[in-house]
Structure formats: C-alpha cells, structure tokens
Amino acid sequence: MKVALDAMGGDFSPMEAVNGAVMALNEMSHLEIILVGDKTLIDEELKKHNYDKSRLSIEHTDETIEMHEKMSPAMAVRKKPKASMNIAIDCVTQGRAHAIVSAGNTGALMTSSQMKLRRIKGVLRPAITTIFPSKHGHLVMLDAGANADCKPEFLNQFALMSKVYANVLLDIKNPKIGLLNIGEEEGKGNEITKEAYTLMKENDRINFVGNMEPRDMMEGEVDIVVTDGFTGNIVLKTGEGVVKFVFDFLKQEIKSSFVLKIGALLLKPVFKRMKEKMDSSEYGGALFLGLNGISIKAHGNSDGKAFKNAIKVAEKFAEADLTAKLKKVIDKEA
Amino acid sequence: MKVALDAMGGDFSPMEAVNGAVMALNEMSHLEIILVGDKTLIDEELKKHNYDKSRLSIEHTDETIEMHEKMSPAMAVRKKPKASMNIAIDCVTQGRAHAIVSAGNTGALMTSSQMKLRRIKGVLRPAITTIFPSKHGHLVMLDAGANADCKPEFLNQFALMSKVYANVLLDIKNPKIGLLNIGEEEGKGNEITKEAYTLMKENDRINFVGNMEPRDMMEGEVDIVVTDGFTGNIVLKTGEGVVKFVFDFLKQEIKSSFVLKIGALLLKPVFKRMKEKMDSSEYGGALFLGLNGISIKAHGNSDGKAFKNAIKVAEKFAEADLTAKLKKVIDKEA
C-alpha cells in the first residue's frame, strides 16, 4: 500500500512528518510513502535518517495552506491548487496512492478531501471520527466536527458508517452504538437527538443501545457514540481542556514543596501512562468517513510517533478496503 | 433572610439537608430556615445537633418527588402538590421565605419553579447557571440544561442576565462574556452560535469578548460563557466524566505497587485541593435565572457542606435582591 503524506502540514513540519514517515517505513516492510512538500526542506530532514529509499518518493511543491490561513478553507483550496495538501489528495484521486494523511488545516483538508475524493453515493454527509479513551479501551466518537448543523438522518447514517469503521479499526463485529445525549431515557434531549433516537431505534442494521451521557460514555458501556459535529467538537475540546487543567494544576501545586516533588517523582510512571491513555494520537488521527478514499487528519501538534500511527491507520484502512465496504453498506441502505 | 429548604431532596436526605441547615444557621446569625419534609425523620436528625431553635421551623409533608420519578416532571409537580419541593417553593410564592433550595429532581424543580414563581416579565427563557473552575478562580456557564433547544436571542438575553448574576455572586462589575463555540473566529459554529454572535456583538449592554472554545474557557480568559442548554449540559457532564476517568485511572494504577502508594500518600494534599477546585458544590449550586424569586438546585449528591453553601448563596441572592435587579435590567431592554 502507498500512502501520500502532506509533509508541510502540522506545527512541526516537515521535521515530524518526515520522522513519522521514516518510522512507518522501518516498521512496515510493504509500505510505500510519497512525501509531498518542499523538496529541499524534506531532503534536509531525510538526511538524518536511515530507511529504504526505494519505498519513498518526494513530490515537490512550495505552496502550502497555513494552519491559520486567513482565507476561508474553500477559498484556500481553490486559490492554492499546488498546496502540499491538495497535491497529496491528488495522489489518491489519480491512483498514485491508496490513502492520504495530513496534519494541516482541518477545514481546508476537509474541504479539499470532499471536493476531490467526493462523497460515496448515498452518503448524506461525511463525518469526522475520533477516538476517546474508555475504561475498557477506547470508543469511537463521531461526528467530531465536520458538520456543525446536522439532521437526525445524518446521525442515523453516521451510526451505520461507524459500524464499518469499528469493524476494520477495532475489530469489533457488532459494536454497541450510543447516541450522545443529556439524559438516558428515551424522549430526553433536543429536537435533533429526540428524532435521531427514533430513527436509530428502528434501524435494525445497527446495535443501538440508547442514549449515552458524556459522563457514562467513558465507563466503557459503548463502542461508538454518535453526535452532531458541533456537540462532538465541544466534547473533544472540553475533554482536552479539562485534562490540561487538571495536569497544569497538579504541576503548579507540586512545585510548591520538596515532599510533593518526591511524591510526583514516585508517581511519574503513572502520570506517563495516564498521558498515553488520554493521548488520542496513539490511534492515528481522525478519518473523514464517507468519502471515496481514505483521508486522515493527524493532530496539528503531531510528533513523529503520531504521524507514524496515522500512516499505519491509513494503511490499515486502505488494505482492508474500507471504502468498498462502506459503499456496500450504503448501497444496501438505498 | 429566610430560606426554605426541601429537606427530602437529594441522595442523602434528610440527613445531609439537615446537616447543611444547621451548619448554615450556626455560621449566619441573621439566617432563618424552614425545613420542608417528613417531620419525624427531620426531628430525628435535628436531635443530633446544637443550633438556635428559634431560627428554624419545620413544615411537615410526607409526599416527595423521587430523584428518578417515573412520571414526567410536569406530571409529578401536578400530581404531587404536597411534595416537599412544591411546598418549599410555595413558601416563597406565599411570602414566607425569600429563597428556596432543593437537591431534588432537577426537571421537577425546574418545572415547579417556573410554574409557581413564573418568569420575570420580558424574560424569554430562564436558564440554569453553573460554576466552572478556571485558572484564576471560576467562571459562570449558562444555560447548563434548562433549554435543550435555544434560539439565538435566548443566548443574547442569557448574557445580559448572567451579567447581573456575576455582579452579585462574584462581585464582578463588567464581566467578560464569551460565546461557547467550536472555533474562535467570527463565522464559526452552527446556525445558532453564528446568529447569537451577531446579536451579542451588537449588544452594547454586555462586555462581549467573542467566541470561546471549551479548552480555552478554563484558562481564565472570561468570567461568563453563554451556550444553549443542550451544549452546556454536555460540557458539564463531559467535565465530570473526564475528571472521574482521570482519578479512577490514577487510583487503579496506584494500587499496583507499594512505591506508587507512597507517592500517592505524599501527594494526598494536592489531590485533595484538586478535588476541591473541581467541586462545584463549593459555589452553592445552580440558580434558575430569570424567575420571580430565588430558586437554587443543589447537586443530588450534596453533603452537608454543599447544602450549607447552597443556602448561603440563596441568602446572598435574596439579600442583594437579585430578582429586582434582573427586573430592572430586563425592563430597560424592552
């Protein structure tokens, strides 16, 4: 399988993208990578590494879409056709790669992926998936931000698509799917969740387990939580904010005394495992689910390991032909 | 000031409600309390305490609305007119108390408060306020769950009402108000937040600082965050869930070795401060903002201290005549 990597996307590009690419090549003997970006800068980074050169190629471009691009995503995609992100996606549409990974501007990547890869026929809206830690492992949450305004039928279809996704990524046959809501009982929530509940309850192609409150979803009762893109993004960012707040608070407090510093030192391995557990980059970024092709968004602050994981997941989806599986499921629905 | 306390609401009633009432009486020499509930059970608890008996009275009733009442809130309120919660609110509407506190069923308390106290004229929707920890202290978030479906103009009015609330509770003259959203820039978000942004930006009676992402709001950049009741409730429960997840994980890990146990022991005071910081019960429960009277919801699992804090806050709002101040502000708007 061949993965196109936008080497210029992310806060530490191209260094960390190149690091990740090399790590992935060294771990997977059948993997090929196309690095898209500024050849001079990429070569500079590549010089530092040992890897199988026959499985890596570079497509040069000196245009990039900035993380905080002033133009709207749609405008940036149109006005910068030679941007590394756009060319990386072109590699997939033109059949030169099986999947694309970028840590660049989310809005632009989403827009470009939709414009170039297009939705699978029958897909109402593509959704962004994300992985959340839970007591027994992880859960999938979607939509994590692609569609700020959703109709109930979008959520019902997200559920169906996410089932295929969980089959491939997490090897769960008939995942338990919950609807993110502010109460457990049927009839709770806003207009969208009330209607989505009815649709999902009647949908015999999914294993719908009912409403799921955010404080319960991490207890491990579900494999997938479905929500609209506004709420999903809010949950994601609230989680990040609370974790940061807790750890900043601990750090600040611990500074204040020698005894506390000793205690923190003893607990260091636990804090490290905690951080790993909360760190979604272990699971390789977010997929735009519902497109004719594998497009993966790695976190903007991805390090080499995060890029490597994103590449591995991209390869996994391509290898399993997720797109074909999705098409089959969506076709049946129609 | 006289506060009516629903002694039967909450997970540990009437014990913790009575504990809280006694603590509040002993701390505030001018406070009077009416305990509403089963007189036999309440007397049993009161026997354990020393307090000024002249400032405490009991209104007996043996009817209660359960925490997990099978009937809808509206039905429960109508079918159980003698429920402790309803009678406690009647104490306010009949002029026998200045404020009411309950840790009972949120939906029922909201419904009963609305039915009996009624909205202030001109208030589009009452909102539930909640207090969130932030780096420099706390912030107010509303609506935390009263209105699952909101119109943009509700959010704009929540902002105005919350300004009065922050004046009284937190002594902040011109609070910085943010709109909870999934991006910082104008134009981000769903239909409701986009329109609410425009209204709030044009509202020269509030100090609107723009969109606020959940991960930034705890950094202390704002005093108030405005959102719809669905999103607010999701944020609240996500926060609770993540904190619980982090501490459960730490507990579980620490169990596994003696060295880690020592480390945890040394850090105990820090964990305790952390817990206090995250514990919203320090700030006395949630207010139903926009009603003709002070109605406060204490957390269902309130202990004596949480009840005491809720009573103190109720007293503070009554003393400052929050309702009159709100009326004045809403009148000006009309």
PDB file of C-alpha atoms in Angstrom, chain A residues 2-267:
ATOM      1  CA  LYS A   2       1.138   3.526  -0.781  1.00  0.00           C
ATOM      2  CA  VAL A   3       0.356   6.496   1.467  1.00  0.00           C
ATOM      3  CA  ALA A   4       0.654  10.138   0.384  1.00  0.00           C
ATOM      4  CA  LEU A   5       1.809  12.311   3.278  1.00  0.00           C
ATOM      5  CA  ASP A   6       1.408  16.079   3.330  1.00  0.00           C
ATOM      6  CA  ALA A   7       4.873  16.821   4.710  1.00  0.00           C
ATOM      7  CA  MET A   8       4.163  20.521   5.237  1.00  0.00           C
ATOM      8  CA  GLY A   9       1.050  20.182   7.445  1.00  0.00           C
ATOM      9  CA  GLY A  10       1.277  20.429  11.225  1.00  0.00           C
ATOM     10  CA  ASP A  11       3.069  22.597  13.741  1.00  0.00           C
ATOM     11  CA  PHE A  12       6.475  20.926  13.339  1.00  0.00           C
ATOM     12  CA  SER A  13       6.676  20.336   9.614  1.00  0.00           C
ATOM     13  CA  PRO A  14       8.363  18.971   7.741  1.00  0.00           C
ATOM     14  CA  MET A  15      10.571  17.573  10.541  1.00  0.00           C
ATOM     15  CA  GLU A  16       7.980  15.491  12.407  1.00  0.00           C
ATOM     16  CA  ALA A  17       6.184  14.390   9.254  1.00  0.00           C
ATOM     17  CA  VAL A  18       9.477  13.073   7.893  1.00  0.00           C
ATOM     18  CA  ASN A  19      10.284  11.431  11.244  1.00  0.00           C
ATOM     19  CA  GLY A  20       6.919   9.681  11.173  1.00  0.00           C
ATOM     20  CA  ALA A  21       7.311   8.593   7.568  1.00  0.00           C
ATOM     21  CA  VAL A  22      10.701   7.041   8.253  1.00  0.00           C
ATOM     22  CA  MET A  23       9.429   5.302  11.406  1.00  0.00           C
ATOM     23  CA  ALA A  24       6.488   3.882   9.478  1.00  0.00           C
ATOM     24  CA  LEU A  25       8.708   2.682   6.599  1.00  0.00           C
ATOM     25  CA  ASN A  26      11.047   0.972   9.032  1.00  0.00           C
ATOM     26  CA  GLU A  27       8.154  -0.780  10.813  1.00  0.00           C
ATOM     27  CA  MET A  28       6.210  -1.897   7.749  1.00  0.00           C
ATOM     28  CA  SER A  29       8.191  -3.600   5.027  1.00  0.00           C
ATOM     29  CA  HIS A  30       5.431  -3.462   2.409  1.00  0.00           C
ATOM     30  CA  LEU A  31       4.639   0.246   2.910  1.00  0.00           C
ATOM     31  CA  GLU A  32       5.450   2.944   0.348  1.00  0.00           C
ATOM     32  CA  ILE A  33       5.244   6.663   1.012  1.00  0.00           C
ATOM     33  CA  ILE A  34       5.026   9.767  -1.149  1.00  0.00           C
ATOM     34  CA  LEU A  35       6.136  12.877   0.741  1.00  0.00           C
ATOM     35  CA  VAL A  36       4.529  15.998  -0.664  1.00  0.00           C
ATOM     36  CA  GLY A  37       6.149  19.358   0.035  1.00  0.00           C
ATOM     37  CA  ASP A  38       9.275  21.446  -0.261  1.00  0.00           C
ATOM     38  CA  LYS A  39      11.920  19.061  -1.599  1.00  0.00           C
ATOM     39  CA  THR A  40      14.868  20.988  -0.183  1.00  0.00           C
ATOM     40  CA  LEU A  41      13.449  21.052   3.328  1.00  0.00           C
ATOM     41  CA  ILE A  42      12.334  17.428   3.139  1.00  0.00           C
ATOM     42  CA  ASP A  43      15.731  16.250   1.862  1.00  0.00           C
ATOM     43  CA  GLU A  44      17.369  18.141   4.704  1.00  0.00           C
ATOM     44  CA  GLU A  45      15.340  16.096   7.181  1.00  0.00           C
ATOM     45  CA  LEU A  46      15.671  12.813   5.332  1.00  0.00           C
ATOM     46  CA  LYS A  47      19.463  13.091   5.513  1.00  0.00           C
ATOM     47  CA  LYS A  48      19.232  12.468   9.271  1.00  0.00           C
ATOM     48  CA  HIS A  49      17.630   9.046   8.832  1.00  0.00           C
ATOM     49  CA  ASN A  50      18.237   5.519   7.627  1.00  0.00           C
ATOM     50  CA  TYR A  51      15.443   3.974   5.617  1.00  0.00           C
ATOM     51  CA  ASP A  52      14.698   2.019   2.450  1.00  0.00           C
ATOM     52  CA  LYS A  53      14.968   4.750  -0.193  1.00  0.00           C
ATOM     53  CA  SER A  54      13.253   2.611  -2.815  1.00  0.00           C
ATOM     54  CA  ARG A  55       9.972   2.910  -0.934  1.00  0.00           C
ATOM     55  CA  LEU A  56       9.967   6.675  -0.514  1.00  0.00           C
ATOM     56  CA  SER A  57       9.447   9.361  -3.141  1.00  0.00           C
ATOM     57  CA  ILE A  58       9.012  13.124  -2.990  1.00  0.00           C
ATOM     58  CA  GLU A  59       6.602  15.301  -4.912  1.00  0.00           C
ATOM     59  CA  HIS A  60       7.894  18.833  -4.762  1.00  0.00           C
ATOM     60  CA  THR A  61       5.727  21.879  -4.221  1.00  0.00           C
ATOM     61  CA  ASP A  62       6.484  25.146  -2.487  1.00  0.00           C
ATOM     62  CA  GLU A  63       2.888  26.131  -1.863  1.00  0.00           C
ATOM     63  CA  THR A  64       1.216  25.393   1.480  1.00  0.00           C
ATOM     64  CA  ILE A  65      -2.055  26.143   3.199  1.00  0.00           C
ATOM     65  CA  GLU A  66      -1.268  27.722   6.561  1.00  0.00           C
ATOM     66  CA  MET A  67      -2.649  26.363   9.848  1.00  0.00           C
ATOM     67  CA  HIS A  68      -4.242  29.759  10.472  1.00  0.00           C
ATOM     68  CA  GLU A  69      -4.925  30.592   6.862  1.00  0.00           C
ATOM     69  CA  LYS A  70      -6.674  33.926   6.501  1.00  0.00           C
ATOM     70  CA  MET A  71      -8.777  32.736   3.565  1.00  0.00           C
ATOM     71  CA  SER A  72     -11.788  30.506   4.103  1.00  0.00           C
ATOM     72  CA  PRO A  73     -10.980  26.792   3.683  1.00  0.00           C
ATOM     73  CA  ALA A  74     -12.854  26.612   0.361  1.00  0.00           C
ATOM     74  CA  MET A  75     -11.032  29.686  -0.921  1.00  0.00           C
ATOM     75  CA  ALA A  76      -7.628  28.392   0.242  1.00  0.00           C
ATOM     76  CA  VAL A  77      -8.191  25.092  -1.526  1.00  0.00           C
ATOM     77  CA  ARG A  78      -9.204  26.834  -4.757  1.00  0.00           C
ATOM     78  CA  LYS A  79      -6.574  29.593  -4.695  1.00  0.00           C
ATOM     79  CA  LYS A  80      -3.706  27.251  -3.850  1.00  0.00           C
ATOM     80  CA  PRO A  81      -4.140  24.239  -6.136  1.00  0.00           C
ATOM     81  CA  LYS A  82      -0.459  23.407  -5.701  1.00  0.00           C
ATOM     82  CA  ALA A  83      -0.603  23.378  -1.912  1.00  0.00           C
ATOM     83  CA  SER A  84       1.033  20.259  -0.444  1.00  0.00           C
ATOM     84  CA  MET A  85      -2.287  19.110   0.993  1.00  0.00           C
ATOM     85  CA  ASN A  86      -4.074  19.400  -2.345  1.00  0.00           C
ATOM     86  CA  ILE A  87      -1.344  17.567  -4.228  1.00  0.00           C
ATOM     87  CA  ALA A  88      -1.280  14.823  -1.604  1.00  0.00           C
ATOM     88  CA  ILE A  89      -5.004  14.287  -2.128  1.00  0.00           C
ATOM     89  CA  ASP A  90      -4.491  14.368  -5.903  1.00  0.00           C
ATOM     90  CA  CYS A  91      -2.135  11.399  -5.443  1.00  0.00           C
ATOM     91  CA  VAL A  92      -5.166   9.412  -4.286  1.00  0.00           C
ATOM     92  CA  THR A  93      -7.646  10.674  -6.872  1.00  0.00           C
ATOM     93  CA  GLN A  94      -5.113   9.992  -9.612  1.00  0.00           C
ATOM     94  CA  GLY A  95      -4.492   6.478  -8.352  1.00  0.00           C
ATOM     95  CA  ARG A  96      -0.870   7.062  -7.332  1.00  0.00           C
ATOM     96  CA  ALA A  97      -1.567   6.452  -3.632  1.00  0.00           C
ATOM     97  CA  HIS A  98      -4.140   4.484  -1.639  1.00  0.00           C
ATOM     98  CA  ALA A  99      -4.580   6.935   1.211  1.00  0.00           C
ATOM     99  CA  ILE A 100      -3.613  10.440   2.282  1.00  0.00           C
ATOM    100  CA  VAL A 101      -2.501  11.773   5.674  1.00  0.00           C
ATOM    101  CA  SER A 102      -2.172  15.432   6.669  1.00  0.00           C
ATOM    102  CA  ALA A 103      -1.725  17.308   9.938  1.00  0.00           C
ATOM    103  CA  GLY A 104      -2.592  20.584   8.232  1.00  0.00           C
ATOM    104  CA  ASN A 105      -5.524  22.971   8.488  1.00  0.00           C
ATOM    105  CA  THR A 106      -8.590  20.842   9.310  1.00  0.00           C
ATOM    106  CA  GLY A 107     -11.127  22.955   7.455  1.00  0.00           C
ATOM    107  CA  ALA A 108      -9.012  23.023   4.305  1.00  0.00           C
ATOM    108  CA  LEU A 109      -8.284  19.292   4.453  1.00  0.00           C
ATOM    109  CA  MET A 110     -11.966  18.538   4.889  1.00  0.00           C
ATOM    110  CA  THR A 111     -12.943  20.832   2.029  1.00  0.00           C
ATOM    111  CA  SER A 112     -10.256  19.560  -0.285  1.00  0.00           C
ATOM    112  CA  SER A 113     -10.971  15.913   0.568  1.00  0.00           C
ATOM    113  CA  GLN A 114     -14.672  16.412  -0.123  1.00  0.00           C
ATOM    114  CA  MET A 115     -14.060  18.295  -3.366  1.00  0.00           C
ATOM    115  CA  LYS A 116     -11.500  15.890  -4.734  1.00  0.00           C
ATOM    116  CA  LEU A 117     -12.485  12.497  -3.318  1.00  0.00           C
ATOM    117  CA  ARG A 118     -16.222  13.244  -3.263  1.00  0.00           C
ATOM    118  CA  ARG A 119     -18.826  11.562  -1.125  1.00  0.00           C
ATOM    119  CA  ILE A 120     -19.699   7.941  -1.629  1.00  0.00           C
ATOM    120  CA  LYS A 121     -23.000   7.847  -3.499  1.00  0.00           C
ATOM    121  CA  GLY A 122     -25.794   7.765  -0.945  1.00  0.00           C
ATOM    122  CA  VAL A 123     -23.765   9.295   1.868  1.00  0.00           C
ATOM    123  CA  LEU A 124     -25.686  12.274   3.239  1.00  0.00           C
ATOM    124  CA  ARG A 125     -22.675  13.834   4.965  1.00  0.00           C
ATOM    125  CA  PRO A 126     -19.164  12.604   5.653  1.00  0.00           C
ATOM    126  CA  ALA A 127     -18.260  12.704   9.334  1.00  0.00           C
ATOM    127  CA  ILE A 128     -15.016  13.065  11.264  1.00  0.00           C
ATOM    128  CA  THR A 129     -14.272  10.150  13.555  1.00  0.00           C
ATOM    129  CA  THR A 130     -12.248  10.437  16.715  1.00  0.00           C
ATOM    130  CA  ILE A 131     -11.038   8.023  19.368  1.00  0.00           C
ATOM    131  CA  PHE A 132     -11.751   8.563  23.053  1.00  0.00           C
ATOM    132  CA  PRO A 133     -10.252   6.601  25.936  1.00  0.00           C
ATOM    133  CA  SER A 134     -12.645   4.455  27.949  1.00  0.00           C
ATOM    134  CA  LYS A 135     -12.288   2.149  30.922  1.00  0.00           C
ATOM    135  CA  HIS A 136     -12.005  -0.983  28.817  1.00  0.00           C
ATOM    136  CA  GLY A 137     -10.004   0.516  25.970  1.00  0.00           C
ATOM    137  CA  HIS A 138     -11.413   3.057  23.570  1.00  0.00           C
ATOM    138  CA  LEU A 139     -14.518   4.258  21.897  1.00  0.00           C
ATOM    139  CA  VAL A 140     -15.218   5.955  18.624  1.00  0.00           C
ATOM    140  CA  MET A 141     -16.994   9.293  18.612  1.00  0.00           C
ATOM    141  CA  LEU A 142     -18.395  10.908  15.505  1.00  0.00           C
ATOM    142  CA  ASP A 143     -19.063  13.461  14.117  1.00  0.00           C
ATOM    143  CA  ALA A 144     -16.174  15.260  15.780  1.00  0.00           C
ATOM    144  CA  GLY A 145     -16.588  18.460  13.807  1.00  0.00           C
ATOM    145  CA  ALA A 146     -17.330  18.093  10.100  1.00  0.00           C
ATOM    146  CA  ASN A 147     -20.993  19.132  10.275  1.00  0.00           C
ATOM    147  CA  ALA A 148     -21.885  21.832  12.786  1.00  0.00           C
ATOM    148  CA  ASP A 149     -25.544  21.528  11.838  1.00  0.00           C
ATOM    149  CA  CYS A 150     -26.923  18.019  11.465  1.00  0.00           C
ATOM    150  CA  LYS A 151     -30.269  16.497  10.648  1.00  0.00           C
ATOM    151  CA  PRO A 152     -31.406  13.408  12.578  1.00  0.00           C
ATOM    152  CA  GLU A 153     -30.996  11.205   9.483  1.00  0.00           C
ATOM    153  CA  PHE A 154     -27.326  12.217   9.258  1.00  0.00           C
ATOM    154  CA  LEU A 155     -26.768  10.846  12.755  1.00  0.00           C
ATOM    155  CA  ASN A 156     -28.528   7.610  11.879  1.00  0.00           C
ATOM    156  CA  GLN A 157     -26.239   7.168   8.869  1.00  0.00           C
ATOM    157  CA  PHE A 158     -23.143   8.103  10.907  1.00  0.00           C
ATOM    158  CA  ALA A 159     -24.055   5.139  13.107  1.00  0.00           C
ATOM    159  CA  LEU A 160     -24.156   2.779  10.138  1.00  0.00           C
ATOM    160  CA  MET A 161     -20.875   4.058   8.688  1.00  0.00           C
ATOM    161  CA  SER A 162     -19.121   3.980  12.045  1.00  0.00           C
ATOM    162  CA  LYS A 163     -20.037   0.329  12.413  1.00  0.00           C
ATOM    163  CA  VAL A 164     -17.966  -0.491   9.318  1.00  0.00           C
ATOM    164  CA  TYR A 165     -15.181   1.740  10.642  1.00  0.00           C
ATOM    165  CA  ALA A 166     -15.122  -0.031  14.031  1.00  0.00           C
ATOM    166  CA  ASN A 167     -15.136  -3.419  12.279  1.00  0.00           C
ATOM    167  CA  VAL A 168     -11.932  -2.515  10.469  1.00  0.00           C
ATOM    168  CA  LEU A 169     -10.079  -0.375  13.013  1.00  0.00           C
ATOM    169  CA  LEU A 170     -11.001  -2.018  16.295  1.00  0.00           C
ATOM    170  CA  ASP A 171     -12.026  -5.440  15.043  1.00  0.00           C
ATOM    171  CA  ILE A 172     -15.417  -5.227  16.735  1.00  0.00           C
ATOM    172  CA  LYS A 173     -18.065  -7.172  14.860  1.00  0.00           C
ATOM    173  CA  ASN A 174     -21.309  -5.669  16.105  1.00  0.00           C
ATOM    174  CA  PRO A 175     -20.321  -2.547  18.021  1.00  0.00           C
ATOM    175  CA  LYS A 176     -22.601  -1.136  20.693  1.00  0.00           C
ATOM    176  CA  ILE A 177     -23.690   2.284  19.473  1.00  0.00           C
ATOM    177  CA  GLY A 178     -24.972   5.036  21.760  1.00  0.00           C
ATOM    178  CA  LEU A 179     -26.489   8.417  20.995  1.00  0.00           C
ATOM    179  CA  LEU A 180     -24.765  11.229  22.887  1.00  0.00           C
ATOM    180  CA  ASN A 181     -27.412  12.976  24.923  1.00  0.00           C
ATOM    181  CA  ILE A 182     -28.163  14.898  28.121  1.00  0.00           C
ATOM    182  CA  GLY A 183     -30.305  12.172  29.651  1.00  0.00           C
ATOM    183  CA  GLU A 184     -30.547   8.408  29.495  1.00  0.00           C
ATOM    184  CA  GLU A 185     -34.248   7.931  28.926  1.00  0.00           C
ATOM    185  CA  GLU A 186     -35.967   7.995  25.559  1.00  0.00           C
ATOM    186  CA  GLY A 187     -37.512  11.411  24.984  1.00  0.00           C
ATOM    187  CA  LYS A 188     -34.591  13.315  26.530  1.00  0.00           C
ATOM    188  CA  GLY A 189     -32.534  15.857  24.635  1.00  0.00           C
ATOM    189  CA  ASN A 190     -33.032  18.448  21.950  1.00  0.00           C
ATOM    190  CA  GLU A 191     -35.093  18.145  18.789  1.00  0.00           C
ATOM    191  CA  ILE A 192     -32.266  16.509  16.844  1.00  0.00           C
ATOM    192  CA  THR A 193     -31.422  13.836  19.396  1.00  0.00           C
ATOM    193  CA  LYS A 194     -35.099  13.027  20.031  1.00  0.00           C
ATOM    194  CA  GLU A 195     -35.682  12.355  16.345  1.00  0.00           C
ATOM    195  CA  ALA A 196     -32.340  10.617  15.881  1.00  0.00           C
ATOM    196  CA  TYR A 197     -33.244   8.311  18.773  1.00  0.00           C
ATOM    197  CA  THR A 198     -36.380   7.170  16.962  1.00  0.00           C
ATOM    198  CA  LEU A 199     -34.506   6.567  13.706  1.00  0.00           C
ATOM    199  CA  MET A 200     -31.683   4.672  15.382  1.00  0.00           C
ATOM    200  CA  LYS A 201     -34.070   2.580  17.463  1.00  0.00           C
ATOM    201  CA  GLU A 202     -35.854   1.492  14.299  1.00  0.00           C
ATOM    202  CA  ASN A 203     -32.609   0.843  12.421  1.00  0.00           C
ATOM    203  CA  ASP A 204     -32.151  -2.917  12.602  1.00  0.00           C
ATOM    204  CA  ARG A 205     -28.746  -2.773  10.922  1.00  0.00           C
ATOM    205  CA  ILE A 206     -27.088  -1.309  13.995  1.00  0.00           C
ATOM    206  CA  ASN A 207     -26.775  -2.415  17.604  1.00  0.00           C
ATOM    207  CA  PHE A 208     -28.306   0.714  19.160  1.00  0.00           C
ATOM    208  CA  VAL A 209     -28.081   0.766  22.943  1.00  0.00           C
ATOM    209  CA  GLY A 210     -29.844   4.086  23.544  1.00  0.00           C
ATOM    210  CA  ASN A 211     -28.855   7.473  24.887  1.00  0.00           C
ATOM    211  CA  MET A 212     -25.449   7.908  26.427  1.00  0.00           C
ATOM    212  CA  GLU A 213     -24.470  10.779  28.699  1.00  0.00           C
ATOM    213  CA  PRO A 214     -20.890  12.048  28.322  1.00  0.00           C
ATOM    214  CA  ARG A 215     -20.002  11.071  31.876  1.00  0.00           C
ATOM    215  CA  ASP A 216     -21.050   7.491  31.191  1.00  0.00           C
ATOM    216  CA  MET A 217     -19.523   7.018  27.775  1.00  0.00           C
ATOM    217  CA  MET A 218     -16.009   6.724  29.183  1.00  0.00           C
ATOM    218  CA  GLU A 219     -17.153   3.975  31.536  1.00  0.00           C
ATOM    219  CA  GLY A 220     -16.870   1.551  28.645  1.00  0.00           C
ATOM    220  CA  GLU A 221     -20.540   0.786  28.049  1.00  0.00           C
ATOM    221  CA  VAL A 222     -20.390   1.562  24.324  1.00  0.00           C
ATOM    222  CA  ASP A 223     -18.022   1.159  21.404  1.00  0.00           C
ATOM    223  CA  ILE A 224     -19.324   4.102  19.426  1.00  0.00           C
ATOM    224  CA  VAL A 225     -21.024   7.364  20.327  1.00  0.00           C
ATOM    225  CA  VAL A 226     -22.883   9.282  17.647  1.00  0.00           C
ATOM    226  CA  THR A 227     -23.491  13.016  17.782  1.00  0.00           C
ATOM    227  CA  ASP A 228     -23.642  16.119  15.598  1.00  0.00           C
ATOM    228  CA  GLY A 229     -20.376  17.820  14.648  1.00  0.00           C
ATOM    229  CA  PHE A 230     -20.915  20.820  16.906  1.00  0.00           C
ATOM    230  CA  THR A 231     -21.527  18.759  20.034  1.00  0.00           C
ATOM    231  CA  GLY A 232     -18.805  16.255  19.158  1.00  0.00           C
ATOM    232  CA  ASN A 233     -16.246  19.001  18.746  1.00  0.00           C
ATOM    233  CA  ILE A 234     -17.359  20.572  22.029  1.00  0.00           C
ATOM    234  CA  VAL A 235     -16.934  17.231  23.831  1.00  0.00           C
ATOM    235  CA  LEU A 236     -13.488  16.744  22.325  1.00  0.00           C
ATOM    236  CA  LYS A 237     -12.287  20.199  23.291  1.00  0.00           C
ATOM    237  CA  THR A 238     -13.874  20.058  26.743  1.00  0.00           C
ATOM    238  CA  GLY A 239     -12.040  16.799  27.354  1.00  0.00           C
ATOM    239  CA  GLU A 240      -8.745  18.318  26.217  1.00  0.00           C
ATOM    240  CA  GLY A 241      -9.373  21.412  28.318  1.00  0.00           C
ATOM    241  CA  VAL A 242     -10.202  19.509  31.491  1.00  0.00           C
ATOM    242  CA  VAL A 243      -7.205  17.182  31.172  1.00  0.00           C
ATOM    243  CA  LYS A 244      -4.913  20.171  30.607  1.00  0.00           C
ATOM    244  CA  PHE A 245      -6.474  21.987  33.535  1.00  0.00           C
ATOM    245  CA  VAL A 246      -6.006  19.013  35.868  1.00  0.00           C
ATOM    246  CA  PHE A 247      -2.371  18.457  34.898  1.00  0.00           C
ATOM    247  CA  ASP A 248      -1.475  22.165  34.939  1.00  0.00           C
ATOM    248  CA  PHE A 249      -2.992  22.381  38.403  1.00  0.00           C
ATOM    249  CA  LEU A 250      -1.037  19.353  39.642  1.00  0.00           C
ATOM    250  CA  LYS A 251       2.226  20.699  38.181  1.00  0.00           C
ATOM    251  CA  GLN A 252       1.685  24.094  39.763  1.00  0.00           C
ATOM    252  CA  GLU A 253       0.889  22.634  43.179  1.00  0.00           C
ATOM    253  CA  ILE A 254       3.735  20.138  43.142  1.00  0.00           C
ATOM    254  CA  LYS A 255       6.283  22.893  42.572  1.00  0.00           C
ATOM    255  CA  SER A 256       5.457  24.330  45.983  1.00  0.00           C
ATOM    256  CA  SER A 257       7.229  21.799  48.193  1.00  0.00           C
ATOM    257  CA  PHE A 258      10.058  19.299  48.254  1.00  0.00           C
ATOM    258  CA  VAL A 259       7.900  16.490  49.682  1.00  0.00           C
ATOM    259  CA  LEU A 260       5.371  16.959  46.896  1.00  0.00           C
ATOM    260  CA  LYS A 261       8.167  16.835  44.341  1.00  0.00           C
ATOM    261  CA  ILE A 262       9.274  13.469  45.738  1.00  0.00           C
ATOM    262  CA  GLY A 263       5.690  12.204  45.591  1.00  0.00           C
ATOM    263  CA  ALA A 264       5.374  13.344  41.971  1.00  0.00           C
ATOM    264  CA  LEU A 265       8.666  11.663  41.108  1.00  0.00           C
ATOM    265  CA  LEU A 266       7.408   8.353  42.510  1.00  0.00           C
ATOM    266  CA  LEU A 267       4.169   8.690  40.553  1.00  0.00           C
TER     267      LEU A 267
END
